[in-house]
PDB file of C-alpha atoms and ligand atoms in Angstrom:
ATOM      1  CA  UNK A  10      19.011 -14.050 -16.298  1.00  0.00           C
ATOM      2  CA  UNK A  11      15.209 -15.226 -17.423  1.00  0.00           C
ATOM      3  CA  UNK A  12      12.738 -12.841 -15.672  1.00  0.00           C
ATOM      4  CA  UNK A  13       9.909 -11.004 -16.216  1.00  0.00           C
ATOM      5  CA  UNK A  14      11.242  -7.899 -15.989  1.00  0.00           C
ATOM      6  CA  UNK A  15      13.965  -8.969 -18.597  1.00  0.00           C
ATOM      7  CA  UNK A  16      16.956  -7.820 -16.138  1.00  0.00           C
ATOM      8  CA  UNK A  17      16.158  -8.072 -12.449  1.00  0.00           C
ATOM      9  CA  UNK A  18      15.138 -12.133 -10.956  1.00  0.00           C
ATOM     10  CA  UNK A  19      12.051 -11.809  -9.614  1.00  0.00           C
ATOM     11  CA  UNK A  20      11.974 -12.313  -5.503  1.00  0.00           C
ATOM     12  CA  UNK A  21       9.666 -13.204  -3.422  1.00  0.00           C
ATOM     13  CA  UNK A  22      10.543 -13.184   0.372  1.00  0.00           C
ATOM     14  CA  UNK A  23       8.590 -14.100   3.411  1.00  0.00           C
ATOM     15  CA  UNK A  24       8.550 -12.322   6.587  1.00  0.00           C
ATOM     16  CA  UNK A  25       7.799 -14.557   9.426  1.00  0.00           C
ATOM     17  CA  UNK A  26       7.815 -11.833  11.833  1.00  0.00           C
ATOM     18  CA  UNK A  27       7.176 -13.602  15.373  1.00  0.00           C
ATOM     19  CA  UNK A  28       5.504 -16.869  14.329  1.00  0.00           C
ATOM     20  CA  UNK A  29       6.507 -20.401  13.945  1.00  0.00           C
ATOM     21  CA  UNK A  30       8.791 -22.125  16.430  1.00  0.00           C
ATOM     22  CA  UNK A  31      12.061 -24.154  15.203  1.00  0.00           C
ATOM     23  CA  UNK A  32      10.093 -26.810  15.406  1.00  0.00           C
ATOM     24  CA  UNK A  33       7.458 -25.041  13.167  1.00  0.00           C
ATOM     25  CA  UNK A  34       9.718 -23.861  11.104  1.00  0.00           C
ATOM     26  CA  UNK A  35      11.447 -27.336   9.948  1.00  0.00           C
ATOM     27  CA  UNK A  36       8.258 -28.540   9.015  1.00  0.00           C
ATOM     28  CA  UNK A  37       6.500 -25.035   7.358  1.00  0.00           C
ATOM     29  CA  UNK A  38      10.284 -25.457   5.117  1.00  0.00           C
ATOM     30  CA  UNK A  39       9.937 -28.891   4.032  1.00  0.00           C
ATOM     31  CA  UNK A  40       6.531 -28.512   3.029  1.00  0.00           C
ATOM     32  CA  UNK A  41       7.442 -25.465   1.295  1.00  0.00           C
ATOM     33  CA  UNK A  42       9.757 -27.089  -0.454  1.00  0.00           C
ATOM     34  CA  UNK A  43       7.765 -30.353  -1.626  1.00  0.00           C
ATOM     35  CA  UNK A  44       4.864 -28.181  -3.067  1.00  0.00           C
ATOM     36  CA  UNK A  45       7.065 -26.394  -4.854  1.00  0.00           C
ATOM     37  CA  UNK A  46       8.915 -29.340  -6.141  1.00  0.00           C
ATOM     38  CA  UNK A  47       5.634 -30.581  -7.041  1.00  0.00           C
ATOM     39  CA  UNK A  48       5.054 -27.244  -9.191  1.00  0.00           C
ATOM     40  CA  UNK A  49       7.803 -27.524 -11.053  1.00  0.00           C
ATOM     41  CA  UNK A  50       8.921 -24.356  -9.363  1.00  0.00           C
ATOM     42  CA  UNK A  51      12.682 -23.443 -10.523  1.00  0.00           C
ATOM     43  CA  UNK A  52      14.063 -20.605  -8.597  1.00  0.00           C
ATOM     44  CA  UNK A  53      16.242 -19.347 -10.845  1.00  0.00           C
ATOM     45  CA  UNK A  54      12.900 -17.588 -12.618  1.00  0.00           C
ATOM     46  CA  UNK A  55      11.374 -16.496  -9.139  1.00  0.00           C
ATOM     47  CA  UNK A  56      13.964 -16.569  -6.230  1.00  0.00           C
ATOM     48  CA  UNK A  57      12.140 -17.261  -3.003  1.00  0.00           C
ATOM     49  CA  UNK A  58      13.673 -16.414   0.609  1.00  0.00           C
ATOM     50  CA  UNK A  59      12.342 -16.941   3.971  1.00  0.00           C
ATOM     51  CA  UNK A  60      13.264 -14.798   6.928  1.00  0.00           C
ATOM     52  CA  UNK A  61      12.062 -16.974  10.113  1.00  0.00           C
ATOM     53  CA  UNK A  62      13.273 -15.069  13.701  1.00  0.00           C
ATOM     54  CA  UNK A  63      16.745 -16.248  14.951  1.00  0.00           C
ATOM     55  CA  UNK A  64      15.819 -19.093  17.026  1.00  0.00           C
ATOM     56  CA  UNK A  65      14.854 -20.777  13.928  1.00  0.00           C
ATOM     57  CA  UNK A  66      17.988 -20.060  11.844  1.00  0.00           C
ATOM     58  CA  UNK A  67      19.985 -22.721  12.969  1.00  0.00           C
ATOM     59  CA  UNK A  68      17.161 -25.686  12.244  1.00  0.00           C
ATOM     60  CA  UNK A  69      16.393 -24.256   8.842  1.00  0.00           C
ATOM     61  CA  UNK A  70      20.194 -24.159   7.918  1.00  0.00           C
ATOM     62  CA  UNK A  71      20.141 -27.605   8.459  1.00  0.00           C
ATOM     63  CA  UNK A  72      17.162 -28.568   6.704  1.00  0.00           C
ATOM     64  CA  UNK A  73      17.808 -26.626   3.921  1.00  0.00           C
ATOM     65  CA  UNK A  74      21.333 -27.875   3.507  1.00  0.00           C
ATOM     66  CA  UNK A  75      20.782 -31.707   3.896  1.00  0.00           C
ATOM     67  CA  UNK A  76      18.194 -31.482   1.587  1.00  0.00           C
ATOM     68  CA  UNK A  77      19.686 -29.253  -0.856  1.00  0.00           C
ATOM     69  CA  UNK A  78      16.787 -27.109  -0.989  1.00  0.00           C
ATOM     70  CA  UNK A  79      17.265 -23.798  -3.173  1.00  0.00           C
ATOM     71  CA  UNK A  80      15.467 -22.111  -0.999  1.00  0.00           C
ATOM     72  CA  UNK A  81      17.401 -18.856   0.562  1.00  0.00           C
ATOM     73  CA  UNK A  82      16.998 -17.556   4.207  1.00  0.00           C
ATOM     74  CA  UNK A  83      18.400 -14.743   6.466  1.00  0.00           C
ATOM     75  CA  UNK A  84      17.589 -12.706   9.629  1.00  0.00           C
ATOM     76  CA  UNK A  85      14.583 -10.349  10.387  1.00  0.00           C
ATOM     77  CA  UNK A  86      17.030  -7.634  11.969  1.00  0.00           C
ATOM     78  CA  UNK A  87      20.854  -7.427  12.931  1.00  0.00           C
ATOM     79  CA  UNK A  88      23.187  -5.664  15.102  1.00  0.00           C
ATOM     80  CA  UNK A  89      24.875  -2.301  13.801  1.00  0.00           C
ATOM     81  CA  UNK A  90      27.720  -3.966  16.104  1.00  0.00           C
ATOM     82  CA  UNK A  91      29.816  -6.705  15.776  1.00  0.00           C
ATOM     83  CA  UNK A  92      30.553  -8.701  19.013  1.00  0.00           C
ATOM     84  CA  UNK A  93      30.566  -7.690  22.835  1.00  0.00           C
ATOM     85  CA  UNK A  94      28.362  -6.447  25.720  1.00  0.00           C
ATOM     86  CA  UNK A  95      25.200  -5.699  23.779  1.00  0.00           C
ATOM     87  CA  UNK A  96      22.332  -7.991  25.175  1.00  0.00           C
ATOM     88  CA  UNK A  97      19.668  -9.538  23.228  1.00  0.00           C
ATOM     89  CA  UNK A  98      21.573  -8.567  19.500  1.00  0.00           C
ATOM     90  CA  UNK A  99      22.515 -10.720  17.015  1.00  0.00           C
ATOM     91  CA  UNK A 100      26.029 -10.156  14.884  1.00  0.00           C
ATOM     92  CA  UNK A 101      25.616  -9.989  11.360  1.00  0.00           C
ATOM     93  CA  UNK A 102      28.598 -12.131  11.249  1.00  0.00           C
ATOM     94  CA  UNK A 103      26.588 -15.071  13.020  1.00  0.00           C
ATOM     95  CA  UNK A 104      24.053 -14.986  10.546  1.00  0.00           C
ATOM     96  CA  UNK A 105      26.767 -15.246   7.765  1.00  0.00           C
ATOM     97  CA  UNK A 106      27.739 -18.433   9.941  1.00  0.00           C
ATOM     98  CA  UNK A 107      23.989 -19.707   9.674  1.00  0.00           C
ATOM     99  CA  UNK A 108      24.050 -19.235   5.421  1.00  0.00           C
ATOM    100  CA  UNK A 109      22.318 -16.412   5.797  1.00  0.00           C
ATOM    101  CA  UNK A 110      22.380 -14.502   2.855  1.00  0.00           C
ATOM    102  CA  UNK A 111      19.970 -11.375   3.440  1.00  0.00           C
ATOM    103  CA  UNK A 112      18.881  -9.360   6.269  1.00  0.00           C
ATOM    104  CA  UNK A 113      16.007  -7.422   6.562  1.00  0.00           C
ATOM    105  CA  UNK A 114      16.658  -4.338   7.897  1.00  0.00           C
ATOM    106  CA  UNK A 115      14.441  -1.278   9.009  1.00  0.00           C
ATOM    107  CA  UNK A 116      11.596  -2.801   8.976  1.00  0.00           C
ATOM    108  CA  UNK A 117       8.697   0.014   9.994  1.00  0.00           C
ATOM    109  CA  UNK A 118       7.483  -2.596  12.835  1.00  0.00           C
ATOM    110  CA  UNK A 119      11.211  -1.967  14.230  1.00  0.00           C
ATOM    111  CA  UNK A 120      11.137   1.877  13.495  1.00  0.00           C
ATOM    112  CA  UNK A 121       8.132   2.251  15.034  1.00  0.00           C
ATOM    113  CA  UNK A 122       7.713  -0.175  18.319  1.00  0.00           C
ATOM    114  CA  UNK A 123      11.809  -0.274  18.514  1.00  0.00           C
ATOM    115  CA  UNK A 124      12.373   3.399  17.930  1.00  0.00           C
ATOM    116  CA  UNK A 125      15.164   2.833  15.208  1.00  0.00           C
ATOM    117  CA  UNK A 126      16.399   5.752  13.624  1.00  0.00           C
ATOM    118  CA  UNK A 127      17.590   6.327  10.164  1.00  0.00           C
ATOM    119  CA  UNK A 128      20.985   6.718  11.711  1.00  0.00           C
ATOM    120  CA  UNK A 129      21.109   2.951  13.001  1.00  0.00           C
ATOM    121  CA  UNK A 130      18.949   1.396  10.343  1.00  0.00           C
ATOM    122  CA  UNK A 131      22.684   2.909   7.799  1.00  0.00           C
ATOM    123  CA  UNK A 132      24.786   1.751  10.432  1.00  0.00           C
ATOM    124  CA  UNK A 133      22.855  -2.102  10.175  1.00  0.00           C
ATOM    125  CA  UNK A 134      23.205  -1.508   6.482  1.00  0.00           C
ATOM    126  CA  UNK A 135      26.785  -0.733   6.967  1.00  0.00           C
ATOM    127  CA  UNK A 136      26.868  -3.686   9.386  1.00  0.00           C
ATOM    128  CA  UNK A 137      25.224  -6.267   6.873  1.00  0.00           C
ATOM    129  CA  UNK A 138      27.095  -5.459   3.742  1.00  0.00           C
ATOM    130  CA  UNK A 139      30.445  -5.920   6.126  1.00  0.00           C
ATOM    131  CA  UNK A 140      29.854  -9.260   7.079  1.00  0.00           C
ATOM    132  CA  UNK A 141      28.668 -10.518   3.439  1.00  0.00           C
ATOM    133  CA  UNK A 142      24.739 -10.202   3.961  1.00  0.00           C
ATOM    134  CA  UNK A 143      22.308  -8.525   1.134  1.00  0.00           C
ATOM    135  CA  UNK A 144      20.383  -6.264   2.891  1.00  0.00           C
ATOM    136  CA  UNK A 145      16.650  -6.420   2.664  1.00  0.00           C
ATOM    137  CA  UNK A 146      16.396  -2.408   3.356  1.00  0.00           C
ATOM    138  CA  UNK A 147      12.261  -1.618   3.793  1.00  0.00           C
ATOM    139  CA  UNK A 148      11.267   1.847   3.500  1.00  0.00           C
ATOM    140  CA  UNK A 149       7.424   3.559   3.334  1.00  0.00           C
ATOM    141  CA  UNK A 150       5.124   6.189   4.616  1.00  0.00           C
ATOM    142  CA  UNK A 151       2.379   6.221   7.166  1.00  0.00           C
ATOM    143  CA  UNK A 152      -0.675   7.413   6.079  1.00  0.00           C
ATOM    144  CA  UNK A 153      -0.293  10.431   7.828  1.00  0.00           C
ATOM    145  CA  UNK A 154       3.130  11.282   5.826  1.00  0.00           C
ATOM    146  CA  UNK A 155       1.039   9.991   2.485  1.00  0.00           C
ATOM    147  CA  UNK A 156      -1.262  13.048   3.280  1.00  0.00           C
ATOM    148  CA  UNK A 157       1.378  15.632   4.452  1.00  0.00           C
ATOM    149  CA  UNK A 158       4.101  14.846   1.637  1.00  0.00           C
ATOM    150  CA  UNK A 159       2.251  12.456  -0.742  1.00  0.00           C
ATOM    151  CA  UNK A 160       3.411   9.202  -1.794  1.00  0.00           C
ATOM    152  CA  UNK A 161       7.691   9.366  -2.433  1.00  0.00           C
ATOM    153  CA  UNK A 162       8.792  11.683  -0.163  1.00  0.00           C
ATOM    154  CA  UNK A 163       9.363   9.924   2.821  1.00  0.00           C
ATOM    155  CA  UNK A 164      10.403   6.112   1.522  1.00  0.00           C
ATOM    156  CA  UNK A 165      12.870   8.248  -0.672  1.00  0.00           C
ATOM    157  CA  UNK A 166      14.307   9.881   2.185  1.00  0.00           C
ATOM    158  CA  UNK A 167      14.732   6.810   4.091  1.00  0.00           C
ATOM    159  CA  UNK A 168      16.382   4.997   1.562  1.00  0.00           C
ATOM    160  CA  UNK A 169      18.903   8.436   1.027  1.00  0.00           C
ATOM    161  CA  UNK A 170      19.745   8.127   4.787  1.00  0.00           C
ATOM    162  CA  UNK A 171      20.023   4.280   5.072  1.00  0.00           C
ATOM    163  CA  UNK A 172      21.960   4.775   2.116  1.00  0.00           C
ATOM    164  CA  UNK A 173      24.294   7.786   2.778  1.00  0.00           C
ATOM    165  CA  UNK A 174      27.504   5.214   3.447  1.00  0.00           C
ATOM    166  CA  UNK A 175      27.271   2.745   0.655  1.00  0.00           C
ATOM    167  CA  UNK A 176      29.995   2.500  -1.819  1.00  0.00           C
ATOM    168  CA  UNK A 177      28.781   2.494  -5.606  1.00  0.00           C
ATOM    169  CA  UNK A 178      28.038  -1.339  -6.720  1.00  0.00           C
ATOM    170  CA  UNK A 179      26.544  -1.902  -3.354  1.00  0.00           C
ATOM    171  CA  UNK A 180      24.165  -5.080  -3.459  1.00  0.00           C
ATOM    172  CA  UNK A 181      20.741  -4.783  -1.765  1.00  0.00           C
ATOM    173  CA  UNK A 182      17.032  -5.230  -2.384  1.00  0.00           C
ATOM    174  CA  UNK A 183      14.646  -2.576  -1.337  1.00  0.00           C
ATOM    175  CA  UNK A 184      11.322  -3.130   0.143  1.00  0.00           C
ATOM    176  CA  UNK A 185       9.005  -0.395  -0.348  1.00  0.00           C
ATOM    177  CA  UNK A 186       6.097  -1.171   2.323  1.00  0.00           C
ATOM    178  CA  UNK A 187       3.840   1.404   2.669  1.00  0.00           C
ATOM    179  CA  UNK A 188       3.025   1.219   6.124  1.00  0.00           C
ATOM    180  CA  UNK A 189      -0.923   1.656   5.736  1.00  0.00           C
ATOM    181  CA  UNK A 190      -0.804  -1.330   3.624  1.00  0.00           C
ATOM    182  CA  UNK A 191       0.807  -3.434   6.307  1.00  0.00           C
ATOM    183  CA  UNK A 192      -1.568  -6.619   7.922  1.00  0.00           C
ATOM    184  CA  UNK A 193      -4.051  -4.089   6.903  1.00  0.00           C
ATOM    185  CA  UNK A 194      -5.914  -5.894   4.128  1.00  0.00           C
ATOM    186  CA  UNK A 195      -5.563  -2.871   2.261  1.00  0.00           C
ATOM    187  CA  UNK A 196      -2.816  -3.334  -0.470  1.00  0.00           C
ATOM    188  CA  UNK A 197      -1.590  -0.161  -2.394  1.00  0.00           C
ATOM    189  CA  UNK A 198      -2.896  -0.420  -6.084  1.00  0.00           C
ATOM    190  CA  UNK A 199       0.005  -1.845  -8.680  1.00  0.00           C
ATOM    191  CA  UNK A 200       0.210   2.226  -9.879  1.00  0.00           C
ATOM    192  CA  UNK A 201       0.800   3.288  -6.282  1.00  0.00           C
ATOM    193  CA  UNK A 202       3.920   0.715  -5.981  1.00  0.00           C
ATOM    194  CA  UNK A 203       5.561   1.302  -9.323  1.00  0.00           C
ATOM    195  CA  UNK A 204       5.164   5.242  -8.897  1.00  0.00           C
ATOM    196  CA  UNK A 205       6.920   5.073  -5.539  1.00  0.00           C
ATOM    197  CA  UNK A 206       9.627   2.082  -7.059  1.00  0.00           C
ATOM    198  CA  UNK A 207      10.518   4.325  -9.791  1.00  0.00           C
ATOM    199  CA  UNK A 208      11.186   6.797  -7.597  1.00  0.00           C
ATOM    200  CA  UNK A 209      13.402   4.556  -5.303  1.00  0.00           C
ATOM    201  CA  UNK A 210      15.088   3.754  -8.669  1.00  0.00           C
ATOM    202  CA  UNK A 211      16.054   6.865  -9.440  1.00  0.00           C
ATOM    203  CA  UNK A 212      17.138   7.931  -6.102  1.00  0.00           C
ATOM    204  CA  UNK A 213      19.493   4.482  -5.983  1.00  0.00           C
ATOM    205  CA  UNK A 214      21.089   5.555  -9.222  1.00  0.00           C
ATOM    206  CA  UNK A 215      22.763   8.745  -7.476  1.00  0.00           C
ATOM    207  CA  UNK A 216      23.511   6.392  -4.443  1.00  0.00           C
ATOM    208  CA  UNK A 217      25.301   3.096  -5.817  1.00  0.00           C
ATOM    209  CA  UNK A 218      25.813   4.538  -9.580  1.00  0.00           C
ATOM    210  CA  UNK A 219      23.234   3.064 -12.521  1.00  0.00           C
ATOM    211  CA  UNK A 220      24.303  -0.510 -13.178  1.00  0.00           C
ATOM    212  CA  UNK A 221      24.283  -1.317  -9.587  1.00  0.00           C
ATOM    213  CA  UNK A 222      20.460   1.103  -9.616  1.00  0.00           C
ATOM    214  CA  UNK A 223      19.355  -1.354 -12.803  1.00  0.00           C
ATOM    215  CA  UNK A 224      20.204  -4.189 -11.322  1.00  0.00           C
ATOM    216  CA  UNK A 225      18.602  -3.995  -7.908  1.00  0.00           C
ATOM    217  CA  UNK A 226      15.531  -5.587  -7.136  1.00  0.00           C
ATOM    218  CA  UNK A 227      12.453  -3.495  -5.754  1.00  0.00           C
ATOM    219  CA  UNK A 228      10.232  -5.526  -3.466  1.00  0.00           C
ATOM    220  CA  UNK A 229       6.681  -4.435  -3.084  1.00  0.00           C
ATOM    221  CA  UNK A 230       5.374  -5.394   0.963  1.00  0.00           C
ATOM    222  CA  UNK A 231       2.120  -4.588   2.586  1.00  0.00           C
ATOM    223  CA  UNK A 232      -1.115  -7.255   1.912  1.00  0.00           C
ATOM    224  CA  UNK A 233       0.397  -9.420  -0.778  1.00  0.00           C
ATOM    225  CA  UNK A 234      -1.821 -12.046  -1.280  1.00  0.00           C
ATOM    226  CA  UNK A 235      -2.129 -14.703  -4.578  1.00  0.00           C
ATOM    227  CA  UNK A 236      -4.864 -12.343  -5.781  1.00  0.00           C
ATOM    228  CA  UNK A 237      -2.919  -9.104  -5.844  1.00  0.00           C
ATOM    229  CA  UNK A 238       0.776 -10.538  -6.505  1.00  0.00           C
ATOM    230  CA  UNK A 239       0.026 -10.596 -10.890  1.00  0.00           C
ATOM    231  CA  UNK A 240      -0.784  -7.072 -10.428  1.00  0.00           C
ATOM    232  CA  UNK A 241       2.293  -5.908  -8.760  1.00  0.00           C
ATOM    233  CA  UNK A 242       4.822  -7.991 -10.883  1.00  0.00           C
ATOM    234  CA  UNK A 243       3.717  -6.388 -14.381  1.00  0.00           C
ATOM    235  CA  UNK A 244       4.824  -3.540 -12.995  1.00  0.00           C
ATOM    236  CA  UNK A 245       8.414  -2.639 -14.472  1.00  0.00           C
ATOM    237  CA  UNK A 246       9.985  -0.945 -11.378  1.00  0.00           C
ATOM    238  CA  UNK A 247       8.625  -4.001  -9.013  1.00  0.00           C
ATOM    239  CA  UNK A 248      10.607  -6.897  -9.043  1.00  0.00           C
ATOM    240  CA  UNK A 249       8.995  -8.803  -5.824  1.00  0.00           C
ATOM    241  CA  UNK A 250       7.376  -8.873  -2.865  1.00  0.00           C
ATOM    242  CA  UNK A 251       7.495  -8.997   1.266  1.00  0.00           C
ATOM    243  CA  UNK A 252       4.946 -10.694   2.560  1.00  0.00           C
ATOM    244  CA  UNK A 253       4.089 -10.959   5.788  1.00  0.00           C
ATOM    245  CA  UNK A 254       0.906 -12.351   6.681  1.00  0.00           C
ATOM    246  CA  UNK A 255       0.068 -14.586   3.591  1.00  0.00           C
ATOM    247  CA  UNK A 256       3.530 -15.917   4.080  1.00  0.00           C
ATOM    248  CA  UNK A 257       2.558 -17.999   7.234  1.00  0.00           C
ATOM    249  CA  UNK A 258      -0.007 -19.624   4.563  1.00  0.00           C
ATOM    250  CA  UNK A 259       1.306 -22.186   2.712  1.00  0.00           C
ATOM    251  CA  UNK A 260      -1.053 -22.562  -0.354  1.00  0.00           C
ATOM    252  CA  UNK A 261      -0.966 -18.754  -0.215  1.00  0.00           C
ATOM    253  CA  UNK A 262       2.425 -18.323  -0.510  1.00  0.00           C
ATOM    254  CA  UNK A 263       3.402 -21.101  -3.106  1.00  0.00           C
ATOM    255  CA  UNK A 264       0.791 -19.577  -5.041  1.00  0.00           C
ATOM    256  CA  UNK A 265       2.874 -15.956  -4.508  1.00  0.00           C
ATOM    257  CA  UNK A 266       5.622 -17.539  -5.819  1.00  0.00           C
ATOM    258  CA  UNK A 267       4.228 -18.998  -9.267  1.00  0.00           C
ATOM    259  CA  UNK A 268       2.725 -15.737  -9.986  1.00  0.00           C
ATOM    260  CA  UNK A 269       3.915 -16.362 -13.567  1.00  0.00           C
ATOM    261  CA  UNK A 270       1.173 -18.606 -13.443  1.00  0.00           C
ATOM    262  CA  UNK A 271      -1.234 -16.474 -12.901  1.00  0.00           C
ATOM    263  CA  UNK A 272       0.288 -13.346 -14.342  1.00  0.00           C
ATOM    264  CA  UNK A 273      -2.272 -13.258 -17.303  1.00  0.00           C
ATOM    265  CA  UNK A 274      -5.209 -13.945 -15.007  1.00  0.00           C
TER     266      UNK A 274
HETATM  267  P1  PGA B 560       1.736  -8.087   5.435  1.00  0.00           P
HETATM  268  O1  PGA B 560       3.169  -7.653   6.022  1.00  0.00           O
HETATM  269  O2  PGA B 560       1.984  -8.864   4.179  1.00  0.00           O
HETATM  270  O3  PGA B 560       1.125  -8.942   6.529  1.00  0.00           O
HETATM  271  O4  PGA B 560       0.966  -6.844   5.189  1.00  0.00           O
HETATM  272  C1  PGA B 560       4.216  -7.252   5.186  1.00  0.00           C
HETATM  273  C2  PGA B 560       5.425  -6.928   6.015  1.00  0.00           C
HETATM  274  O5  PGA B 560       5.279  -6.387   7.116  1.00  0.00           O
HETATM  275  O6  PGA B 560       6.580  -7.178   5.595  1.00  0.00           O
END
């Protein structure tokens, strides 16, 4: 597997969050697409996923498969549950019926405005990896927990409880995203990340055994931009990003993804 790292192929995923309508999202895709076709971009060096919300699943499923694109999708969230009287959630098994093929899960805008607990973010975990979806597990401090238990503690015990259920072998990708660093502008330095990833490393290797540890990738999120992104990927426990904001750019976010490009830079 060629990569940077040498083991792990390098991922870069976009979080849409609430933007771009299906309509939006078909075109946002196939431009996507072309300018990375026009870079020469192969995704089996830098795997590249897009997680638009739910109403857009469907329209980007199509896209993607008529056109063969390589591109990979999946859901921003998903239901611990899976079918009946639960208004407004989404089956993991319907996104495994759209392609999906990850889920982000946990993100700290849902822990925070949707009150998740660790307790249902493992039970979506548990949910995901039943119905054949990678989950895209995000983890990270506040700034106030940075200052109370410094940098690991928290994201580390987040990824223990999300984690508690998992069989060794498990396959997932962690996001570490400080939350201070999210739409703030105000990235963590490339040291920050990797101190906190190699601690997410180690913790993974007593949940889902070492080969499965090795072999997962560690996404950095929070203020990825094309400037920063060469400073995070030299870093040996990061193995990607989540970007948010910058991933609603275009130019921005092609330029994310050929960060090989611009690794010496
Ligand atoms: P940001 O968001 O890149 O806009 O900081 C990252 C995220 O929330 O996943």
């Amino acid at each position: 597997m060629a990569s940077v790292t040498g083991k792990r192929t390098p991922f870069i995923a976009g979080n849409w969050k609430m933007n771009l309508d299906h309509l939006q999202s078909i075109a946002f895709v196939q431009k996507l697409a072309w300018s990375l076709k026009d870079a020469r971009h192969t995704f089996e060096t830098v795997e590249v996923a897009v997680f638009p919300p739910f109403t857009d699943l469907r329209s980007v499923q199509t896209l993607v498969s008529a056109d063969k694109y390589e591109l990979k999708f999946g859901g921003q969230d998903v239901s611990a549950f899976d079918s009946g009287a639960y208004t407004g959630e989404i089956s993991g098994a319907f996104l495994k019926a759209l392609d999906c093929q990850y889920v982000i899960i946990g993100h700290s805008e849902r822990r925070t405005l949707h009150n998740e607990t660790d307790e249902l973010i493992a039970a979506k975990v548990a949910a995901a990896l039943k119905h054949g979806l990678v989950p895209v597990l995000c983890v990270g401090e506040t700034a106030e927990d940075l200052e109370k238990h410094g940098p690991s503690a928290v994201p580390v015990a987040q990824l223990k409880a999300a984690l508690a259920g998992v069989t060794v072998g498990a396959d997932i990708v962690v996001a570490y995203e400080p939350v201070w660093a999210i739409g703030s502008g105000q990235a963590a330095t490339p040291e920050q990340a990797e101190q906190v990833a190699a601690q997410l490393r180690l913790a993974l290797v007593e949940l889902i055994g070492q080969e499965a540890a090795d072999a997962t990738r560690i996404l950095y999120g929070g203020s990825v931009k094309s400037s920063n992104i060469a400073g995070f990927m030299r870093q040996t426990n990061v193995d990607g990003a989540l970007v948010g904001g910058a991933s609603l750019d275009l130019a921005e976010f092609s330029s994310i993804v050929q960060f090989q490009k611009h690794v010496g830079t």
